[in-house]
Coordinates of C-alpha atoms and ligand atoms in Angstrom, one line a residue:
M1 CA -11.0 18.1 8.5
S2 CA -8.2 16.9 9.7
D3 CA -6.0 14.8 7.0
P4 CA -6.0 10.9 6.7
L5 CA -2.7 9.2 7.9
P6 CA -0.2 8.2 5.4
L7 CA -0.7 5.0 3.6
F8 CA 1.9 2.2 4.5
E9 CA 3.3 1.5 1.0
F10 CA 3.4 -2.6 1.4
S11 CA 5.2 -2.4 -2.1
K12 CA 8.6 -1.2 -0.5
F13 CA 8.4 -4.5 1.5
A14 CA 8.6 -7.6 -0.3
G15 CA 8.2 -10.1 2.2
I16 CA 4.6 -8.7 3.5
H17 CA 3.8 -7.5 0.2
D18 CA 3.2 -10.9 -0.8
P19 CA -0.4 -12.1 -0.7
R20 CA 0.7 -15.3 0.7
F21 CA 1.5 -13.5 3.8
H22 CA -1.5 -12.8 6.1
I23 CA -2.7 -10.0 7.5
G24 CA -5.3 -10.1 10.3
T25 CA -6.7 -9.2 13.5
A26 CA -7.2 -10.7 16.6
T27 CA -10.1 -10.8 19.8
A28 CA -10.6 -13.2 22.7
A29 CA -13.9 -14.6 23.5
F30 CA -13.8 -13.1 27.4
Q31 CA -13.1 -9.6 26.0
I32 CA -15.5 -9.0 23.8
E33 CA -18.6 -11.5 23.9
G34 CA -20.4 -10.2 26.5
S35 CA -23.4 -11.3 28.2
G36 CA -21.5 -13.0 31.3
H37 CA -23.1 -16.7 31.9
T38 CA -26.4 -15.5 31.5
Q39 CA -26.4 -17.0 27.8
G40 CA -25.7 -20.7 28.3
R41 CA -22.4 -20.1 29.3
A42 CA -20.8 -21.7 32.5
A43 CA -19.1 -19.5 34.6
S44 CA -15.4 -18.8 33.9
I45 CA -12.4 -17.8 36.6
W46 CA -12.9 -14.3 35.4
D47 CA -16.7 -13.7 36.4
Q48 CA -15.5 -15.0 39.7
F49 CA -12.2 -12.6 39.7
H50 CA -14.8 -9.7 39.2
G51 CA -17.2 -11.1 41.9
A52 CA -14.6 -10.8 44.5
G53 CA -14.3 -7.0 43.3
H54 CA -10.9 -7.3 41.5
S55 CA -11.4 -5.9 38.1
I56 CA -14.2 -3.9 36.8
A57 CA -17.4 -6.2 35.7
G58 CA -18.9 -5.1 31.9
D59 CA -20.6 -6.4 29.1
G60 CA -17.5 -7.0 26.8
C61 CA -18.3 -5.6 23.4
A62 CA -21.7 -7.4 23.4
H63 CA -20.4 -9.4 20.6
L64 CA -22.8 -11.9 20.9
Q65 CA -25.4 -9.4 19.4
H66 CA -23.1 -7.6 17.3
W67 CA -21.1 -10.7 15.8
R68 CA -22.4 -10.8 12.4
D69 CA -21.6 -7.0 12.0
D70 CA -18.4 -7.3 13.6
L71 CA -17.1 -9.7 11.3
K72 CA -18.3 -7.7 8.1
L73 CA -16.3 -4.9 9.4
V74 CA -13.0 -7.4 10.1
K75 CA -13.5 -8.0 5.9
E76 CA -14.5 -4.2 5.1
L77 CA -11.2 -2.9 6.7
G78 CA -9.5 -5.7 4.2
F79 CA -8.2 -8.2 6.6
D80 CA -7.7 -11.9 5.3
S81 CA -7.4 -13.4 8.7
Y82 CA -9.4 -13.4 11.9
R83 CA -7.8 -14.8 15.3
L84 CA -10.5 -15.7 17.7
S85 CA -11.0 -17.5 20.9
L86 CA -13.5 -20.3 21.7
S87 CA -14.8 -20.2 25.1
W88 CA -14.7 -23.2 27.0
P89 CA -17.1 -22.8 29.5
R90 CA -19.5 -21.9 26.7
L91 CA -19.0 -25.2 25.0
I92 CA -18.5 -27.2 27.6
N93 CA -20.8 -27.1 30.7
D94 CA -19.5 -29.3 33.4
H95 CA -16.7 -31.6 34.5
D96 CA -18.4 -34.6 33.1
G97 CA -17.7 -33.0 29.6
H98 CA -21.4 -32.2 28.7
V99 CA -21.2 -30.3 25.6
A100 CA -23.6 -27.1 25.3
A101 CA -25.6 -26.8 22.4
A102 CA -26.2 -23.1 22.5
G103 CA -22.6 -22.9 22.4
V104 CA -21.7 -25.0 19.6
A105 CA -24.6 -23.6 17.6
F106 CA -23.0 -19.9 18.2
Y107 CA -19.5 -20.9 16.9
R108 CA -20.8 -22.9 14.2
Q109 CA -22.4 -19.7 12.7
L110 CA -19.7 -17.6 13.3
L111 CA -17.1 -19.9 11.7
Q112 CA -19.3 -20.3 8.8
Q113 CA -19.9 -16.6 8.3
L114 CA -16.1 -16.5 8.1
Q115 CA -15.8 -18.8 5.6
Q116 CA -18.5 -17.4 3.5
L117 CA -16.5 -14.0 3.7
E118 CA -13.6 -16.0 3.1
L119 CA -11.8 -14.9 6.0
R120 CA -9.2 -17.2 7.4
A121 CA -10.2 -18.7 10.7
V122 CA -7.6 -18.8 13.3
V123 CA -8.8 -20.3 16.6
T124 CA -7.3 -20.2 20.1
L125 CA -8.8 -23.0 22.5
Y126 CA -7.4 -21.0 25.8
H127 CA -7.5 -17.2 26.1
W128 CA -7.4 -17.1 29.7
D129 CA -11.4 -18.0 30.5
L130 CA -10.9 -21.3 32.6
P131 CA -14.2 -22.9 33.5
E132 CA -15.0 -22.2 37.4
Y133 CA -15.9 -26.0 38.0
W134 CA -12.3 -26.9 36.9
Q135 CA -10.6 -23.9 39.1
Q136 CA -13.1 -25.6 42.0
Q137 CA -10.8 -28.5 41.5
G138 CA -7.7 -27.1 41.7
G139 CA -7.6 -25.6 38.3
W140 CA -4.1 -25.4 36.3
C141 CA -2.4 -26.7 39.4
N142 CA -4.3 -29.7 38.9
R143 CA -3.1 -32.3 36.2
Q144 CA -6.5 -33.3 35.9
T145 CA -7.1 -30.1 34.1
A146 CA -4.6 -31.0 31.5
I147 CA -6.5 -34.0 30.7
A148 CA -9.9 -32.2 30.4
F149 CA -8.6 -29.3 28.0
A150 CA -7.5 -32.3 25.9
Q151 CA -10.9 -33.5 26.0
Y152 CA -12.1 -30.2 24.9
A153 CA -9.5 -30.0 22.1
K154 CA -10.8 -33.3 20.7
M155 CA -14.4 -31.8 20.8
V156 CA -13.6 -28.7 19.1
A157 CA -11.5 -30.5 16.6
E158 CA -14.3 -33.1 15.9
T159 CA -17.2 -30.2 15.9
F160 CA -15.4 -27.2 14.0
G161 CA -12.0 -28.9 12.6
D162 CA -13.6 -28.5 8.8
L163 CA -14.1 -24.7 9.4
I164 CA -10.6 -24.0 10.8
D165 CA -7.6 -23.0 9.4
T166 CA -5.4 -23.0 12.2
I167 CA -5.8 -24.0 15.8
Y168 CA -3.6 -22.2 18.5
T169 CA -3.8 -24.4 22.1
I170 CA -3.0 -21.9 24.4
N171 CA -2.5 -18.1 24.5
E172 CA 0.5 -16.9 26.7
P173 CA 1.0 -19.6 29.1
W174 CA 3.7 -17.1 31.0
V175 CA 0.7 -14.8 31.8
V176 CA -1.3 -17.5 32.9
A177 CA 0.8 -18.8 35.0
M178 CA 2.9 -15.8 36.4
L179 CA 0.0 -13.1 36.7
G180 CA -2.7 -15.5 37.2
H181 CA -0.7 -17.5 40.0
R182 CA 2.4 -15.8 41.0
S183 CA 1.6 -11.9 41.0
G184 CA -2.0 -12.7 41.4
E185 CA -3.1 -9.9 39.0
H186 CA -5.2 -12.1 37.0
A187 CA -7.9 -14.4 37.8
P188 CA -7.6 -17.0 39.7
G189 CA -5.6 -14.1 41.6
I190 CA -3.1 -16.8 43.4
Q191 CA -0.1 -15.7 44.7
D192 CA 2.2 -18.6 45.3
E193 CA 5.6 -19.5 43.6
Q194 CA 5.0 -23.5 43.6
A195 CA 1.3 -23.1 42.0
A196 CA 2.8 -20.7 39.2
F197 CA 5.2 -23.6 38.2
H198 CA 2.6 -26.6 38.6
C199 CA 0.4 -24.1 36.2
A200 CA 3.2 -23.6 33.7
H201 CA 3.9 -27.2 33.6
H202 CA 0.5 -28.6 33.2
L203 CA -0.5 -25.8 30.4
L204 CA 2.5 -27.3 28.5
L205 CA 1.3 -31.0 29.0
A206 CA -2.5 -29.6 28.1
H207 CA -0.9 -28.3 24.8
G208 CA 1.1 -31.5 24.2
L209 CA -1.9 -33.7 25.3
A210 CA -4.4 -31.2 23.1
V211 CA -2.0 -31.5 19.9
N212 CA -2.3 -35.2 19.4
E213 CA -6.2 -35.1 19.8
I214 CA -6.4 -32.4 17.2
R215 CA -4.2 -34.2 14.9
A216 CA -6.2 -37.0 15.2
H217 CA -9.4 -35.7 14.8
C218 CA -9.0 -32.7 11.8
S219 CA -6.5 -31.6 9.5
A220 CA -6.1 -28.0 11.1
K221 CA -2.7 -26.6 11.4
V222 CA -1.7 -26.8 15.2
G223 CA 0.5 -24.5 17.3
I224 CA 0.8 -22.4 20.6
V225 CA 1.1 -19.1 21.4
L226 CA 3.6 -17.4 23.2
N227 CA 4.1 -13.8 24.6
G228 CA 7.5 -12.2 25.3
G229 CA 10.6 -10.1 24.0
P230 CA 13.9 -9.4 24.5
C231 CA 15.1 -8.5 28.1
D232 CA 18.1 -5.8 28.2
P233 CA 20.0 -5.2 31.4
V234 CA 19.4 -1.4 32.6
T235 CA 23.5 -1.0 32.9
I236 CA 26.2 -3.0 31.9
S237 CA 27.0 -4.1 35.3
S238 CA 27.3 -8.3 35.3
N239 CA 24.7 -8.4 38.1
D240 CA 22.2 -6.8 35.9
Q241 CA 23.5 -8.9 33.0
R242 CA 22.7 -11.9 35.0
A243 CA 19.3 -10.6 36.1
A244 CA 18.2 -9.7 32.2
Q245 CA 19.3 -13.1 30.8
Y246 CA 17.4 -14.8 33.9
A247 CA 14.5 -12.7 33.2
Y248 CA 14.8 -13.9 29.5
Q249 CA 14.8 -17.2 30.3
E250 CA 11.8 -17.2 32.8
G251 CA 9.9 -15.0 30.0
T252 CA 10.6 -16.9 27.1
E253 CA 12.2 -20.0 27.5
L254 CA 10.5 -21.5 30.2
F255 CA 8.1 -22.4 27.3
A256 CA 10.1 -22.3 24.2
S257 CA 12.9 -24.8 25.5
P258 CA 10.7 -27.9 26.4
L259 CA 8.2 -26.9 23.5
F260 CA 11.1 -26.9 21.0
N261 CA 14.1 -28.3 23.0
G262 CA 12.5 -31.4 25.0
N263 CA 13.8 -29.6 28.3
Y264 CA 13.2 -26.5 31.1
P265 CA 15.9 -23.6 30.6
E266 CA 19.0 -24.2 32.8
L267 CA 18.6 -21.1 34.9
V268 CA 15.1 -21.7 35.6
L269 CA 15.5 -25.1 36.9
A270 CA 18.4 -24.1 39.0
R271 CA 16.3 -22.0 40.7
H272 CA 12.6 -23.4 40.4
Q273 CA 13.3 -27.4 40.3
Q274 CA 11.5 -27.8 43.4
H275 CA 8.4 -25.9 42.3
L276 CA 7.9 -28.3 39.5
P277 CA 5.3 -31.0 40.0
A278 CA 6.6 -34.6 40.6
G279 CA 7.5 -36.5 37.8
W280 CA 7.6 -33.3 35.6
Q281 CA 10.5 -35.2 33.4
Q282 CA 8.3 -37.8 32.3
D283 CA 6.0 -35.3 30.5
L284 CA 8.6 -33.8 28.2
L285 CA 8.4 -36.1 25.6
Q286 CA 4.5 -35.4 25.4
I287 CA 5.0 -31.7 25.6
Q288 CA 7.6 -31.7 22.4
Q289 CA 5.2 -32.1 19.6
P290 CA 6.1 -31.3 16.2
L291 CA 4.1 -28.2 15.4
D292 CA 2.7 -26.4 12.4
R293 CA 2.8 -22.8 13.8
L294 CA 4.2 -20.9 16.4
G295 CA 2.3 -17.9 17.5
L296 CA 4.3 -15.1 18.8
N297 CA 2.5 -12.0 20.8
Y298 CA 4.9 -8.9 20.8
Y299 CA 4.3 -5.8 22.2
C300 CA 7.6 -4.2 24.2
R301 CA 11.1 -5.2 25.1
Y302 CA 11.8 -5.3 28.8
R303 CA 14.5 -3.3 30.8
I304 CA 15.7 -5.4 33.8
S305 CA 17.7 -4.4 37.0
E306 CA 19.0 -7.1 39.3
Q307 CA 18.0 -5.1 42.4
H308 CA 14.8 -3.8 41.4
G309 CA 13.5 -6.3 38.6
E310 CA 11.7 -5.0 35.8
Q311 CA 12.2 -1.0 35.5
P312 CA 10.1 1.4 33.3
G313 CA 10.6 1.5 29.5
C314 CA 12.1 3.9 27.7
A315 CA 9.7 6.7 26.1
P316 CA 7.6 6.6 24.1
L317 CA 5.5 4.9 26.4
S318 CA 2.1 3.2 25.9
T319 CA -0.8 3.8 28.1
M320 CA 0.1 0.8 29.9
G321 CA 3.7 1.8 30.4
W322 CA 5.0 -0.3 27.6
E323 CA 8.1 0.8 25.6
Q324 CA 7.6 1.5 21.8
S325 CA 10.3 -0.9 20.5
A326 CA 9.5 -2.3 17.1
L327 CA 13.5 -3.2 17.0
G328 CA 12.7 -5.5 20.1
L329 CA 10.5 -7.6 17.8
Y330 CA 13.1 -8.0 15.6
R331 CA 15.8 -8.9 18.1
W332 CA 13.4 -11.3 19.5
L333 CA 12.5 -13.1 16.6
T334 CA 16.2 -13.4 15.5
K335 CA 17.1 -14.7 19.0
L336 CA 14.3 -17.4 19.1
Q337 CA 15.3 -18.4 15.3
R338 CA 18.7 -18.9 16.6
Q339 CA 18.1 -21.1 19.6
H340 CA 15.5 -23.4 18.5
P341 CA 14.3 -25.4 15.4
L342 CA 10.8 -23.5 14.8
P343 CA 8.0 -24.1 12.8
P344 CA 6.7 -21.2 10.6
I345 CA 5.7 -18.3 12.6
E346 CA 2.9 -15.8 12.8
I347 CA 2.9 -12.4 14.7
T348 CA -0.8 -13.4 16.6
E349 CA -1.0 -10.0 18.3
N350 CA 0.8 -6.8 18.3
G351 CA -0.7 -3.5 19.1
I352 CA -0.9 -0.6 21.6
A353 CA -3.0 1.1 24.2
L354 CA -3.4 4.9 23.7
E355 CA -5.5 7.4 24.6
E356 CA -7.1 9.0 21.1
T357 CA -8.1 12.5 20.2
L358 CA -11.5 13.0 19.3
T359 CA -11.4 15.4 16.3
E360 CA -14.2 16.5 14.1
A361 CA -12.6 13.8 11.6
G362 CA -13.1 11.1 13.7
L363 CA -10.7 9.4 16.5
R364 CA -7.2 10.4 15.9
D365 CA -4.5 7.7 16.6
P366 CA -1.4 8.5 14.6
Q367 CA 0.8 6.8 17.4
R368 CA -1.1 3.8 16.9
W369 CA -0.6 3.8 13.1
H370 CA 3.2 4.7 13.3
Y371 CA 3.3 1.7 16.0
I372 CA 1.9 -1.1 13.4
C373 CA 3.7 0.7 10.5
E374 CA 7.1 0.0 12.4
H375 CA 6.2 -3.4 13.3
L376 CA 5.2 -4.4 10.1
K377 CA 8.6 -3.1 8.7
A378 CA 10.5 -5.1 11.6
V379 CA 8.8 -8.5 10.4
D380 CA 9.6 -7.9 6.6
A381 CA 13.4 -7.4 8.0
A382 CA 13.0 -10.4 9.7
I383 CA 11.7 -12.1 6.7
C384 CA 14.6 -10.9 4.6
D385 CA 16.8 -12.6 7.1
G386 CA 15.3 -15.8 6.5
I387 CA 12.6 -16.2 9.2
D388 CA 9.6 -18.0 8.1
L389 CA 6.9 -15.6 9.0
R390 CA 3.7 -16.4 7.5
G391 CA 1.2 -13.9 9.1
Y392 CA 0.3 -10.5 11.3
F393 CA -2.7 -9.8 13.4
V394 CA -3.4 -6.6 15.1
W395 CA -4.2 -6.6 18.5
T396 CA -7.1 -6.1 18.4
L397 CA -10.4 -5.3 16.5
M398 CA -12.1 -3.2 19.1
D399 CA -11.7 -1.7 22.5
N400 CA -12.7 -4.0 24.8
F401 CA -12.0 -5.6 28.2
E402 CA -8.3 -5.2 29.1
W403 CA -8.2 -7.9 32.0
G404 CA -7.1 -6.3 35.3
H405 CA -7.2 -2.7 33.8
G406 CA -11.1 -3.5 33.0
Y407 CA -12.0 -0.8 30.2
S408 CA -9.6 1.9 30.9
Q409 CA -7.3 0.7 28.2
T410 CA -7.9 1.1 24.7
F411 CA -6.2 -1.0 22.2
G412 CA -8.6 -1.3 19.5
I413 CA -8.2 0.3 15.8
V414 CA -12.4 0.5 16.0
H415 CA -13.8 2.5 18.9
V416 CA -16.6 1.1 20.9
D417 CA -19.1 3.3 22.5
R418 CA -19.5 1.9 26.0
N419 CA -23.3 3.0 26.4
T420 CA -24.5 2.3 22.6
M421 CA -21.9 -0.4 21.8
A422 CA -21.7 1.6 18.3
R423 CA -18.5 0.4 16.6
T424 CA -16.5 3.5 14.9
P425 CA -13.0 2.8 12.9
K426 CA -10.4 5.0 14.2
A427 CA -7.8 6.6 12.1
S428 CA -5.6 4.0 12.2
A429 CA -8.2 1.6 11.1
L430 CA -9.1 3.8 8.0
A431 CA -5.3 3.7 6.9
L432 CA -4.7 0.4 7.2
Q433 CA -7.9 -0.5 4.9
A434 CA -6.4 2.0 2.6
S435 CA -3.2 0.6 2.4
L436 CA -4.4 -3.0 2.5
K437 CA -6.7 -1.9 -0.7
Q438 CA -3.4 -0.8 -2.6
R439 CA -1.4 -4.0 -1.5
Q440 CA -4.7 -5.8 -2.9
Q441 CA -4.5 -4.0 -6.2
N442 CA -0.8 -4.2 -6.4
S443 CA -0.7 -7.7 -6.3
D444 CA -3.7 -8.3 -8.7
Ligands
BGC1 C1 -3.3 -11.1 25.7 C2 -4.7 -9.9 25.3 C3 -4.4 -8.7 26.4 C4 -3.0 -8.0 25.4 C5 -2.8 -6.5 26.0 C6 -2.2 -10.0 25.7 O1 -1.3 -10.4 26.2 O2 -3.2 -11.9 24.7 O3 -5.5 -10.7 25.7 O4 -5.7 -7.9 25.7 O5 -2.1 -8.7 25.8 O6 -2.5 -6.4 27.3

C-alpha cells in the first residue's frame, strides 16, 4: 500500500484556518446531471452542440439518480459549502416562461437536503446551458435573452431564495462570449466578432437586471463569477508588453471594469467599440450594481506574444496544457483589488485536470493535491495582505463532462467509473478530508 498524501496544516495559515473562511467544492448542472432532456428538461444549446457532432454526448455523472449520495459525499469529505448550478431549461420550459414542476421539485429537494446536511448552498444561475428555445431567437446576441434571464432569476429567488446563501448570476461571461461566439469552441459554436461583443454586453446587462430581481425577491447574497488570471508578455519587448496588457483588458477587465467602475476598458473600446450593440452606454448604470460577492475562477496564468497570441505555459502543465502557477492567483487578486472597489471575494473554482495512476491503494493524484495546497497558501497570503476573501471551492467534486473535451479531461477529486457511475474518492480527496477534519478539531 502506498502512503496517504501528507496533510495540509491549516493551523499554519491563520486566514484560511479561521472557520469563517468557507471551503467547498463546485459542480455545474450540465456537466453532472445527465439524462439529457428526457426527464422533463427542455433542450439546451449544449444538447444541440453535441447533436452537431462538436463534442461527445454522454450521461454526465447521472447525478439526477445519485444526487443524494453525492451530497452526502460532499459532507463526508468535510466541506462546509457546495456550489452548484441550476439548469434554466430544466426550470423553465418555453419562452412564455412556463415553470416546469418536475424541475422545481428536483432542486427543492436537493436544496433542502443541503440545508439538512448543514452545507451552505451557493447557486449559479447560468453555467452555460442556455435553453435552445432562446438560442432560436438569437440567444445572447438578442437583448431579449437578458430580459428573459432576469425573469428566470426572479423565479429562482421567489421559489428557492430561502434555501440559498449566495446566488451567482453568471459563470465566466468571458468564456460564454469568446469561446461560444468568437472561436466557436463552445456552444452555440458561433465565430463572429460582433456576436462575441453583443453577447458580452447582453450577459452584463442580464446580470444587472437579475441582481434587481434577486434583491427584490429574496435575501440571498448576490454576485457574479469571473474567470481569468495575470497575462505576462513572453519577452520584454514593448510589442509583447502591449499585447499582454491588451489580453488582460479583454480577459478580465472587459467584465470587471463595467461591473465595478462603470465603463468598458479603454483598450478594448478602442478596438471593439463598433462591435458593441447600439446604445450600450445607456446600460452601464444598470450593469454596475452593488454586489455582495465577487466569485473568481482561477486555473492558470497566461503568456502572451504580440505575434503569436497566447503561448503555451511553462511546465508543469495540466493535461489541458495549462500552467500551474499559484503565484498567478495571488498576483491576479492583488491586481484586481488595486484597480477596483470590490465586494468580498470567493474563489469559486480552482483545480486541475490530470492523468491519475491507479495503484492498489486507489487513485494517486499527488500533483492535484500539491496544486490545491499551493493555491490555498496563495489565498492565505492574499488574506494576510488585506484582501477580503471569504471562501475557496475546489473544481470539481467528480470527474465530469468537460465541455468541448467530453470526458477526456478529469478535474475531479472523486473518480467516476463511466460504466457503473461508481464514485471513488482519489488520494487528494482523502488528504483534503483528513486536513479539514484536523482544521475542525483545532478550531473546536
Ligand atoms: C468552468 C467549468 C470547467 C472548468 C475547467 C471553468 O471554466 O466554469 O465548467 O469545467 O473551467 O475547464
